[in-house]
Coordinates of C-alpha atoms in Angstrom, one line a residue:
X1 CA 0.0 0.0 0.0
X2 CA 1.3 3.4 -0.9
X3 CA 1.7 6.2 1.6
X4 CA -1.4 8.2 2.4
X5 CA -1.3 12.0 2.0
X6 CA -1.3 12.4 5.8
X7 CA 1.7 10.1 6.1
X8 CA 3.6 12.0 3.5
X9 CA 2.8 15.3 5.2
X10 CA 3.9 13.9 8.5
X11 CA 7.2 12.8 7.1
X12 CA 7.8 16.3 5.6
X13 CA 6.8 17.9 8.9
X14 CA 9.4 15.9 10.9
X15 CA 12.1 16.7 8.4
X16 CA 11.2 20.4 8.3
X17 CA 11.1 20.7 12.1
X18 CA 14.5 19.1 12.4
X19 CA 16.0 21.3 9.7
X20 CA 14.6 24.4 11.2
X21 CA 16.2 23.8 14.6
X22 CA 19.5 22.5 13.4
X23 CA 22.2 25.1 14.1
X24 CA 25.5 23.2 14.3
X25 CA 28.1 24.1 11.8
X26 CA 30.0 21.4 9.8
X27 CA 33.7 21.3 10.3
X28 CA 36.0 19.4 8.0
X29 CA 38.7 18.9 10.7
X30 CA 39.2 15.1 11.0
X31 CA 40.6 15.6 14.5
X32 CA 37.2 16.4 15.7
X33 CA 35.9 13.0 14.7
X34 CA 37.4 11.6 17.9
X35 CA 35.8 12.9 21.1
X36 CA 38.6 12.1 23.5
X37 CA 37.4 11.5 27.1
X38 CA 33.8 12.3 26.2
X39 CA 34.5 16.1 26.3
X40 CA 31.6 16.7 23.9
X41 CA 29.3 14.1 25.5
X42 CA 26.9 16.5 27.2
X43 CA 23.2 17.2 27.0
X44 CA 23.5 20.9 26.3
X45 CA 25.4 20.4 23.0
X46 CA 22.8 17.9 21.7
X47 CA 19.7 19.7 23.0
X48 CA 20.5 22.8 21.0
X49 CA 19.7 21.0 17.8
X50 CA 16.6 19.1 18.9
X51 CA 13.1 20.3 18.1
X52 CA 10.8 21.4 20.9
X53 CA 9.0 18.0 20.9
X54 CA 12.3 16.2 21.7
X55 CA 14.5 16.2 24.8
X56 CA 17.6 14.5 26.0
X57 CA 16.5 12.0 28.6
X58 CA 19.9 10.6 29.4
X59 CA 23.5 11.1 28.2
X60 CA 26.5 9.3 29.5
X61 CA 30.2 9.0 28.6
X62 CA 31.1 5.3 28.4
X63 CA 34.8 4.4 28.9
X64 CA 36.3 1.5 27.0
X65 CA 35.4 -1.9 28.5
X66 CA 32.3 -0.6 30.2
X67 CA 28.6 -1.5 29.7
X68 CA 25.4 0.5 28.9
X69 CA 21.8 -0.3 28.6
X70 CA 18.5 -0.4 30.6
X71 CA 18.5 -3.7 32.4
X72 CA 15.8 -2.8 34.9
X73 CA 13.3 -1.3 32.5
X74 CA 13.8 -2.6 28.9
X75 CA 11.5 -5.5 28.5
X76 CA 12.5 -6.5 25.0
X77 CA 16.3 -6.1 25.4
X78 CA 17.0 -6.4 29.1
X79 CA 20.6 -7.7 28.9
X80 CA 23.0 -4.7 28.3
X81 CA 26.1 -5.2 26.1
X82 CA 29.4 -5.3 27.9
X83 CA 33.0 -4.5 27.0
X84 CA 31.9 -1.6 24.8
X85 CA 34.5 0.7 23.0
X86 CA 34.8 4.3 24.3
X87 CA 31.7 6.1 23.3
X88 CA 29.0 8.6 24.2
X89 CA 25.6 7.1 24.8
X90 CA 22.4 9.1 24.7
X91 CA 18.7 8.5 25.0
X92 CA 16.3 11.0 23.4
X93 CA 12.5 11.1 24.0
X94 CA 10.2 12.5 21.3
X95 CA 6.5 13.4 21.5
X96 CA 5.0 12.0 18.3
X97 CA 1.5 13.2 19.0
X98 CA -0.5 14.7 21.9
X99 CA -1.0 11.2 23.3
X100 CA 2.1 9.3 22.2
X101 CA 5.9 9.4 22.2
X102 CA 8.9 7.3 21.4
X103 CA 12.5 7.1 22.5
X104 CA 15.7 6.3 20.7
X105 CA 19.2 5.3 21.8
X106 CA 22.3 6.6 20.2
X107 CA 25.9 5.3 20.4
X108 CA 28.6 7.8 19.3
X109 CA 31.9 6.0 19.2
X110 CA 35.2 7.9 20.0
X111 CA 36.7 6.3 16.9
X112 CA 34.1 7.0 14.2
X113 CA 34.3 5.7 10.7
X114 CA 32.0 8.3 9.3
X115 CA 29.1 5.8 8.8
X116 CA 25.6 5.9 10.3
X117 CA 23.7 2.7 11.1
X118 CA 20.1 2.2 12.2
X119 CA 19.0 -1.2 13.6
X120 CA 15.5 -2.6 13.9
X121 CA 13.3 -4.4 16.5
X122 CA 11.4 -7.7 16.7
X123 CA 7.8 -8.7 16.9
X124 CA 5.4 -6.3 18.7
X125 CA 8.2 -5.6 21.2
X126 CA 9.1 -2.1 22.3
X127 CA 12.6 -1.4 23.6
X128 CA 15.9 0.1 22.4
X129 CA 17.9 -2.6 20.7
X130 CA 21.2 -2.1 22.7
X131 CA 22.6 -5.5 21.7
X132 CA 22.5 -4.8 17.9
X133 CA 23.6 -1.2 18.6
X134 CA 26.6 -2.7 20.4
X135 CA 27.5 -4.9 17.4
X136 CA 27.4 -1.9 15.1
X137 CA 29.4 0.5 17.4
X138 CA 32.2 -2.1 17.7
X139 CA 32.7 -1.7 14.0
X140 CA 32.9 2.1 14.5
X141 CA 29.4 3.0 13.2
X142 CA 27.4 5.7 14.9
X143 CA 24.3 3.7 15.7
X144 CA 20.6 4.4 16.5
X145 CA 17.7 2.2 17.6
X146 CA 14.1 3.2 18.6
X147 CA 11.8 1.6 21.1
X148 CA 9.0 2.0 18.5
X149 CA 6.9 4.0 21.0
X150 CA 6.3 1.6 23.9
X151 CA 7.9 -0.9 26.3
X152 CA 7.0 -4.6 25.9
X153 CA 8.2 -8.1 24.9
X154 CA 7.9 -9.3 21.4
X155 CA 4.6 -11.2 21.9
X156 CA 2.9 -8.6 24.1
X157 CA 0.3 -6.7 22.1
X158 CA -1.8 -5.3 24.9
X159 CA -0.2 -1.9 24.6
X160 CA -1.9 -1.4 21.2
X161 CA -5.5 -1.6 22.5
X162 CA -7.4 1.5 21.4
X163 CA -4.1 3.3 20.8
X164 CA -3.9 4.3 17.1
X165 CA -1.1 6.8 17.6
X166 CA 1.1 4.2 19.3
X167 CA 0.3 1.8 16.5
X168 CA 1.5 4.4 14.0
X169 CA 4.8 4.8 16.0
X170 CA 5.3 1.1 15.8
X171 CA 4.2 1.0 12.1
X172 CA 6.7 3.6 10.8
X173 CA 6.8 6.9 12.6
X174 CA 9.2 6.0 15.4
X175 CA 11.9 4.7 13.1
X176 CA 11.6 7.5 10.6
X177 CA 11.7 10.2 13.2
X178 CA 14.6 8.6 15.1
X179 CA 16.6 8.4 11.9
X180 CA 16.0 12.0 11.0
X181 CA 16.9 13.3 14.5
X182 CA 19.8 10.9 15.0
X183 CA 21.5 12.1 11.8
X184 CA 21.3 15.7 13.0
X185 CA 22.8 14.7 16.4
X186 CA 25.6 12.7 14.7
X187 CA 26.6 15.5 12.5
X188 CA 26.5 17.9 15.4
X189 CA 28.5 15.7 17.7
X190 CA 31.3 15.1 15.2
X191 CA 31.0 18.4 13.4
X192 CA 31.3 16.3 10.3
X193 CA 28.9 15.1 7.6
X194 CA 27.9 11.5 7.6
X195 CA 29.6 9.6 4.8
X196 CA 27.2 6.8 4.3
X197 CA 24.0 5.6 6.0
X198 CA 23.0 2.0 6.6
X199 CA 20.2 -0.1 8.0
X200 CA 20.1 -3.6 9.5
X201 CA 17.0 -5.4 10.8
X202 CA 15.3 -8.8 10.8
X203 CA 11.7 -9.9 11.1
X204 CA 9.7 -6.8 12.3
X205 CA 13.1 -5.1 11.9
X206 CA 13.2 -6.2 8.2
X207 CA 9.7 -4.8 7.7
X208 CA 10.8 -1.5 9.4
X209 CA 13.7 -1.2 6.9
X210 CA 11.5 -1.9 3.9
X211 CA 8.9 0.6 5.1
X212 CA 11.5 3.3 5.6
X213 CA 12.9 2.8 2.1
X214 CA 9.4 3.1 0.7
X215 CA 8.4 6.3 2.5
X216 CA 11.8 7.9 2.6
X217 CA 14.2 6.6 -0.2
X218 CA 17.0 9.0 0.9
X219 CA 17.3 7.7 4.4
X220 CA 19.9 5.0 3.7
X221 CA 22.5 4.2 1.1
X222 CA 22.5 0.5 2.0
X223 CA 19.7 -1.6 3.5
X224 CA 20.1 -5.1 5.0
X225 CA 16.7 -6.7 5.4
X226 CA 16.3 -10.1 7.1
X227 CA 13.2 -12.3 7.1
X228 CA 10.9 -9.3 6.7
X229 CA 7.4 -9.5 8.2
X230 CA 6.4 -7.0 5.6
X231 CA 2.9 -8.2 4.8
X232 CA 1.6 -7.3 8.2
X233 CA -2.1 -7.3 7.4
X234 CA -2.0 -10.6 5.6
X235 CA 0.7 -12.5 7.5
X236 CA -0.6 -11.8 11.0
X237 CA -4.2 -12.5 10.0
X238 CA -3.1 -15.8 8.4
X239 CA -1.2 -16.8 11.5
X240 CA -4.5 -16.6 13.4
X241 CA -6.2 -18.6 10.7
X242 CA -3.5 -21.3 11.2
X243 CA -5.1 -21.8 14.7
X244 CA -8.4 -22.7 12.9
X245 CA -6.4 -25.4 11.0
X246 CA -4.9 -26.9 14.1
X247 CA -7.3 -26.3 17.1
X248 CA -9.0 -27.3 19.3
X249 CA -6.6 -29.9 20.7
X250 CA -9.2 -32.7 20.9
X251 CA -10.0 -32.4 17.1
X252 CA -8.6 -35.2 15.0
X253 CA -6.9 -32.6 12.7
X254 CA -4.7 -31.3 15.6
X255 CA -1.0 -31.8 15.3
X256 CA 0.7 -31.7 18.7
X257 CA 3.8 -29.5 18.6
X258 CA 5.9 -32.3 20.1
X259 CA 5.3 -34.2 16.9
X260 CA 6.9 -31.6 14.7
X261 CA 10.5 -32.7 15.2
X262 CA 9.5 -36.2 14.1
X263 CA 7.7 -34.8 11.0
X264 CA 10.8 -32.7 10.3
X265 CA 13.0 -35.9 10.3
X266 CA 10.7 -37.5 7.7
X267 CA 10.7 -34.4 5.6
X268 CA 14.5 -34.3 5.8
X269 CA 14.6 -38.0 4.6
X270 CA 12.5 -37.0 1.6
X271 CA 14.0 -33.6 0.7
X272 CA 17.7 -33.7 1.7
X273 CA 19.2 -35.0 -1.5
X274 CA 17.0 -32.9 -3.9
X275 CA 19.9 -30.4 -4.1
X276 CA 22.4 -33.1 -5.1
X277 CA 24.1 -33.6 -1.7
X278 CA 22.8 -35.7 1.2
X279 CA 24.3 -33.7 4.1
X280 CA 21.5 -33.2 6.6
X281 CA 20.5 -29.8 5.1
X282 CA 17.6 -29.1 2.8
X283 CA 19.1 -26.6 0.4
X284 CA 16.4 -26.7 -2.2
X285 CA 13.1 -26.9 -0.3
X286 CA 11.1 -25.3 -3.1
X287 CA 12.0 -28.2 -5.4
X288 CA 10.9 -30.9 -2.9
X289 CA 7.6 -32.6 -3.6
X290 CA 6.4 -33.9 -0.2
X291 CA 5.2 -37.5 -0.3
X292 CA 2.2 -37.3 2.1
X293 CA 1.7 -41.0 2.0
X294 CA 5.0 -41.4 3.8
X295 CA 3.5 -39.2 6.6
X296 CA 0.1 -40.9 6.7
X297 CA -0.5 -43.8 9.0
X298 CA 0.1 -47.2 7.4
X299 CA 0.5 -50.2 9.6
X300 CA 1.0 -52.7 6.8
X301 CA 4.2 -54.5 6.2
X302 CA 4.9 -52.4 3.1
X303 CA 4.5 -49.0 4.8
X304 CA 6.3 -46.3 2.7
X305 CA 8.4 -45.0 5.6
X306 CA 9.3 -45.7 9.2
X307 CA 7.3 -42.6 10.2
X308 CA 4.1 -43.9 8.6
X309 CA 4.3 -47.0 10.7
X310 CA 5.2 -45.3 13.9
X311 CA 3.0 -44.1 16.8
X312 CA 3.5 -40.5 15.6
X313 CA 2.1 -41.0 12.1
X314 CA -0.6 -38.6 10.9
X315 CA -4.2 -39.4 10.2
X316 CA -5.9 -37.9 7.1
X317 CA -7.1 -34.8 8.9
X318 CA -3.6 -34.1 10.3
X319 CA -2.1 -34.5 6.8
X320 CA -4.7 -31.9 5.7
X321 CA -3.5 -29.6 8.5
X322 CA 0.1 -29.9 7.4
X323 CA -0.9 -29.3 3.7
X324 CA -2.7 -26.1 4.7
X325 CA 0.4 -24.8 6.5
X326 CA 2.5 -25.5 3.4
X327 CA -0.1 -24.1 1.0
X328 CA -0.5 -20.7 2.7
X329 CA -3.5 -18.5 3.3
X330 CA -6.3 -19.7 0.9
X331 CA -9.6 -17.8 1.0
X332 CA -12.2 -20.5 1.7
X333 CA -14.9 -19.1 -0.6
X334 CA -12.8 -18.5 -3.7
X335 CA -9.7 -20.6 -3.4
X336 CA -7.5 -17.5 -3.9
X337 CA -4.0 -17.7 -2.3
X338 CA -3.3 -14.4 -0.5
X339 CA -0.2 -15.3 1.5
X340 CA 2.4 -17.9 0.7
X341 CA 3.0 -20.9 3.0
X342 CA 5.9 -22.5 4.8
X343 CA 8.6 -24.5 3.0
X344 CA 9.5 -28.2 3.7
X345 CA 12.2 -28.1 6.3
X346 CA 10.5 -25.4 8.5
X347 CA 8.8 -28.0 10.7
X348 CA 11.2 -27.7 13.6
X349 CA 10.1 -24.1 14.2
X350 CA 6.4 -24.3 13.2
X351 CA 5.6 -24.5 16.9
X352 CA 5.8 -20.7 16.9
X353 CA 2.6 -20.5 14.8
X354 CA 0.9 -23.8 15.5
X355 CA 1.8 -23.1 19.1
X356 CA 1.8 -25.1 22.3
X357 CA -1.7 -24.7 23.7
X358 CA -3.5 -21.9 21.8
X359 CA -3.5 -19.6 18.9
X360 CA -0.2 -17.8 18.3
X361 CA 0.0 -14.3 19.9
X362 CA 1.4 -13.0 16.7
X363 CA -2.0 -13.8 15.0
X364 CA -4.6 -13.6 17.8
X365 CA -2.9 -10.6 19.5
X366 CA -2.8 -8.7 16.2
X367 CA -6.5 -9.2 15.6
X368 CA -7.5 -8.5 19.2
X369 CA -5.4 -5.4 19.9
X370 CA -4.4 -4.0 16.5
X371 CA -7.3 -4.6 14.3
X372 CA -10.5 -5.2 16.3
X373 CA -9.6 -3.5 19.6
X374 CA -11.5 -6.4 21.2
X375 CA -9.6 -8.4 23.8
X376 CA -12.4 -10.9 24.0
X377 CA -12.0 -12.1 20.4
X378 CA -11.2 -15.8 20.2
X379 CA -9.5 -17.7 17.4
X380 CA -12.6 -19.8 17.0
X381 CA -14.4 -16.7 15.7
X382 CA -12.0 -16.3 12.8
X383 CA -13.4 -15.9 9.3
X384 CA -11.9 -14.5 6.1
X385 CA -13.7 -11.2 6.3
X386 CA -11.2 -10.2 8.9
X387 CA -8.6 -10.0 6.1
X388 CA -10.7 -7.4 4.3
X389 CA -10.8 -5.4 7.5
X390 CA -7.0 -5.7 7.9
X391 CA -6.4 -4.6 4.3
X392 CA -8.8 -1.6 4.7
X393 CA -7.5 -0.3 8.0
X394 CA -3.9 -1.6 8.0
X395 CA -3.4 -0.4 11.6
X396 CA -0.4 1.8 12.1
X397 CA 0.1 1.8 8.3
X398 CA 2.6 -0.9 9.0
X399 CA 2.3 -3.1 5.9
X400 CA 5.3 -2.4 3.7
X401 CA 3.8 -3.3 0.3
X402 CA 5.0 -0.6 -2.0
X403 CA 6.9 -2.5 -4.6
X404 CA 8.2 0.5 -6.6
X405 CA 11.8 1.0 -5.4
X406 CA 12.7 3.2 -8.3
X407 CA 13.5 6.3 -6.2
X408 CA 15.8 4.3 -4.0
X409 CA 17.4 2.6 -7.0
X410 CA 17.9 5.8 -8.9
X411 CA 19.7 7.6 -6.1
X412 CA 22.2 4.7 -6.0
X413 CA 20.8 2.7 -3.0
X414 CA 21.7 -0.9 -2.5
X415 CA 19.6 -3.5 -0.8
X416 CA 20.2 -7.1 0.4
X417 CA 17.3 -9.3 1.5
X418 CA 18.1 -12.5 3.3
X419 CA 15.9 -15.2 4.6
X420 CA 16.4 -18.6 6.3
X421 CA 15.0 -21.4 4.2
X422 CA 13.9 -23.2 7.4
X423 CA 12.0 -20.2 8.8
X424 CA 9.0 -21.4 10.7
X425 CA 7.7 -18.0 11.7
X426 CA 7.8 -15.6 8.7
X427 CA 7.6 -17.9 5.6
X428 CA 10.7 -17.9 3.4
X429 CA 8.3 -17.6 0.5
X430 CA 7.1 -14.2 1.8
X431 CA 10.6 -12.8 1.3
X432 CA 10.9 -14.1 -2.2
X433 CA 7.4 -12.9 -2.9
X434 CA 8.3 -9.3 -2.0
X435 CA 11.5 -9.6 -4.0
X436 CA 9.7 -10.8 -7.1
X437 CA 7.0 -8.2 -6.9
X438 CA 9.5 -5.4 -6.4
X439 CA 11.6 -6.6 -9.4
X440 CA 8.5 -6.7 -11.5
X441 CA 7.4 -3.2 -10.5
X442 CA 10.9 -1.6 -10.5
X443 CA 12.7 -3.5 -13.3
X444 CA 9.9 -5.0 -15.4
X445 CA 10.8 -8.4 -14.0
X446 CA 14.4 -8.3 -15.3
X447 CA 16.3 -10.0 -12.4
X448 CA 19.7 -9.3 -14.1
X449 CA 19.0 -5.6 -14.2
X450 CA 17.6 -5.5 -10.7
X451 CA 20.7 -7.2 -9.3
X452 CA 22.5 -3.9 -9.9
X453 CA 20.7 -2.6 -6.7
X454 CA 18.7 -5.4 -5.1
X455 CA 19.8 -8.9 -4.3
X456 CA 18.2 -11.8 -2.3
X457 CA 20.0 -14.5 -0.4
X458 CA 18.3 -17.7 0.8
X459 CA 20.1 -19.4 3.7
X460 CA 19.7 -23.2 3.7
X461 CA 18.8 -24.7 7.1
X462 CA 18.6 -21.3 8.9
X463 CA 15.5 -20.6 10.9
X464 CA 14.0 -17.3 11.7
X465 CA 16.8 -14.7 11.6
X466 CA 19.3 -16.9 13.3
X467 CA 20.2 -20.5 14.5
X468 CA 19.6 -23.8 12.8
X469 CA 18.1 -27.1 14.1
X470 CA 20.2 -29.1 11.7
X471 CA 23.7 -27.7 12.2
X472 CA 23.5 -25.6 9.0
X473 CA 25.8 -22.5 8.7
X474 CA 23.7 -19.6 10.0
X475 CA 26.0 -16.9 11.3
X476 CA 27.0 -14.1 8.8
X477 CA 26.6 -10.8 10.6
X478 CA 22.8 -10.5 10.3
X479 CA 20.6 -8.7 12.8
X480 CA 20.2 -10.3 16.3
X481 CA 22.9 -12.9 15.4
X482 CA 25.8 -11.5 17.4
X483 CA 23.8 -11.2 20.6
X484 CA 23.1 -14.9 20.5
X485 CA 26.8 -15.5 20.7
X486 CA 27.3 -13.3 23.8
X487 CA 26.7 -9.7 25.0
X488 CA 30.2 -8.6 24.0
X489 CA 30.2 -10.1 20.5
X490 CA 30.0 -8.5 17.1
X491 CA 30.1 -9.6 13.4
X492 CA 31.2 -13.2 13.0
X493 CA 33.8 -14.1 15.7
X494 CA 37.0 -15.0 13.9
X495 CA 35.7 -13.9 10.5
X496 CA 35.0 -10.2 10.8
X497 CA 35.4 -9.4 7.1
X498 CA 33.3 -8.7 4.1
X499 CA 33.6 -12.3 2.9
X500 CA 31.8 -13.6 6.0
X501 CA 29.9 -10.6 7.3
X502 CA 26.9 -9.5 5.2
X503 CA 26.8 -6.0 6.6
X504 CA 30.4 -5.4 5.7
X505 CA 29.7 -6.9 2.3
X506 CA 26.9 -4.4 1.8
X507 CA 29.3 -1.6 2.8
X508 CA 31.7 -2.9 0.2
X509 CA 29.0 -2.9 -2.4
X510 CA 27.8 0.6 -1.6
X511 CA 31.2 2.3 -1.2
X512 CA 33.4 0.4 -3.6
X513 CA 31.0 -1.1 -6.2
X514 CA 31.7 -4.7 -5.3
X515 CA 28.4 -6.6 -5.8
X516 CA 27.5 -9.2 -3.2
X517 CA 27.6 -12.5 -5.1
X518 CA 27.9 -14.5 -1.9
X519 CA 28.6 -14.4 1.8
X520 CA 30.1 -17.3 3.7
X521 CA 28.0 -18.5 6.6
X522 CA 29.4 -20.2 9.7
X523 CA 28.2 -22.8 12.2
X524 CA 30.1 -24.0 15.3
X525 CA 30.3 -27.4 17.0
X526 CA 28.4 -25.8 19.9
X527 CA 25.5 -23.9 18.3
X528 CA 26.2 -20.6 20.0
X529 CA 29.8 -21.0 21.2
X530 CA 32.4 -19.9 18.6
X531 CA 35.2 -21.1 20.9
X532 CA 34.0 -24.7 20.2
X533 CA 35.4 -24.6 16.7
X534 CA 33.9 -24.4 13.3
X535 CA 31.5 -27.2 12.3
X536 CA 30.7 -26.0 8.8
X537 CA 31.1 -23.0 6.5
X538 CA 29.2 -22.6 3.2
X539 CA 28.6 -19.8 0.8
X540 CA 25.1 -18.3 0.7
X541 CA 24.5 -17.2 -2.9
X542 CA 22.7 -14.3 -4.4
X543 CA 19.6 -15.4 -6.3
X544 CA 19.2 -16.9 -8.9
X545 CA 22.5 -18.7 -8.1
X546 CA 22.7 -21.4 -5.4
X547 CA 25.6 -23.2 -3.8
X548 CA 26.9 -26.2 -5.7
X549 CA 29.3 -28.8 -4.2
X550 CA 32.4 -29.6 -6.3
X551 CA 31.7 -33.3 -5.9
X552 CA 35.0 -34.2 -4.1
X553 CA 35.9 -31.7 -1.4
X554 CA 34.9 -31.7 2.2
X555 CA 31.2 -30.7 2.2
X556 CA 31.8 -28.8 5.5
X557 CA 34.3 -26.4 4.0
X558 CA 33.3 -23.3 2.0
X559 CA 36.1 -23.9 -0.6
X560 CA 34.2 -27.1 -1.7
X561 CA 31.3 -25.0 -2.9
X562 CA 30.7 -22.4 -5.5
X563 CA 27.7 -20.3 -6.6
X564 CA 26.1 -21.4 -9.8
X565 CA 22.9 -21.0 -11.7
X566 CA 23.3 -24.5 -13.2
X567 CA 20.5 -27.0 -12.1
X568 CA 21.4 -29.9 -9.9
X569 CA 22.3 -33.1 -11.7
X570 CA 20.5 -35.2 -9.1
X571 CA 16.8 -35.9 -9.9
X572 CA 14.1 -34.8 -7.5
X573 CA 13.7 -37.6 -5.0
X574 CA 11.2 -38.0 -2.1
X575 CA 13.1 -41.0 -0.9
X576 CA 16.6 -39.7 -0.1
X577 CA 18.8 -41.7 2.3
X578 CA 18.2 -40.7 5.9
X579 CA 20.9 -38.7 7.4
X580 CA 21.6 -38.7 11.1
X581 CA 22.6 -35.3 12.4
X582 CA 23.3 -34.4 16.1
X583 CA 21.5 -31.1 15.6
X584 CA 18.2 -32.6 14.2
X585 CA 16.2 -31.6 17.3
X586 CA 14.4 -28.4 18.0
X587 CA 16.9 -25.7 18.9
X588 CA 15.9 -23.7 21.9
X589 CA 12.4 -25.1 21.6
X590 CA 11.0 -23.0 24.4
X591 CA 12.3 -19.7 22.9
X592 CA 9.7 -17.3 21.5
X593 CA 11.0 -15.9 18.2
X594 CA 10.2 -12.3 17.4
X595 CA 8.4 -11.5 14.2

């Protein structure tokens, strides 16, 4: 959906207010770039260039090796980063309307590389993303993050009840306003123009980045978008409909979440070798034709699989439920598909939408508190007319469905969109859908031409934004990833370069014209402990190319793979040899993943 006239007017108003109050002169003296001892880290200097609706809430000089955050109050990101470089930390509060406000945090490093970085959030959560800010400032970026206008965990949507202005802050206004004001503060602090501006976010953070590009194409030179939950009005409504597929629990169609890892193992048996290599990773899930008979209960001596003859086998109704999840959101009355479904290989994480004991809060919470403003609404009341309401109102104007990226492209912007092929929260197919629609609208469907500014990377075996249940390489410097490796970690430990870090690869593309053909992803023997040693590395290739094994080298070494557009020489097979993998269990099964 394109921006409304009110939205465009609001954007211009924010920019004009900031420009009208800016008074700092720009100095070309490089020596000023380093604020030794925090001598310029004071509220007075920053407050001078803020509009009347904004104020400095907190400012603090942080010495090298120290920590900064909000451990007692930040519900979404309560663990502060440690071992920070020398920097100035600030928190700015901004009134966005008479009844709403947002805050943003700013890290201003003593050793600044001239670059600006904004980072995104997750789910419906509200909190300054200090962990991702930390990862950026360790690479000498000046970094900003907004709390999106409230304070909550990723699955808490109660704050949105009857709060249209707060929904607007979450939908687009808080990020946009934070970027505009933060840029003014950065140039004031360093008395130096920003050389290049970047964005990095995943899930809701991916949606935030796409939305900002659509409403303000000049905000960023390079944009890194991960697993974007961009289709807010369709995706969240469908997640609630998934509950109608799978609940109530005493219905024959219900699939218990504890069965999902067993289903995943059977899907792995069927789909692993489709890409030409039997390695415990489904690298071409789109090409796998699931054999549902091998999932359906069959107690005969010639059962098609061990799963079909096991106690966990699926009855016909349960097979239908699984098919519905793969097929996507289909309108009951017309058969029209309005949101793509999940890919084979995502089963280990489907508990996030099929949920443990009720409808997912990402779906039910959206309908209750965003769309209907009715906390008594139950998933059993769901019908497809709710999608029409969601399309009409699009609460917060959050849906990022403007596919015309021409203004961003024409000013020289570059974008990378990545998505885990085993994502069980935001379907991988949703990322490829946006890419295809944007290429069609912006470049007439010419992928070759579009690759000059927009590229897509699909990460085999990676789940939502990070981690893998099958030991697939997943770490490449994407949003949220460093914080899973420790609160003093950045980039890819041991591999902090443009070959292995996708943000640095994007910087290389923007500033030096080096296209991102691939980035090498890493997995460790212990899922989140780099000191345990490298388990696997593999290139993640820019579409339409995929990683192909050379046929002789060690499959766990990146050098044995290359990016190619040539089709696999192995025929599609639903009966690939079973592969035992120590990681083929749910990773962090009780973790709630943020959309």
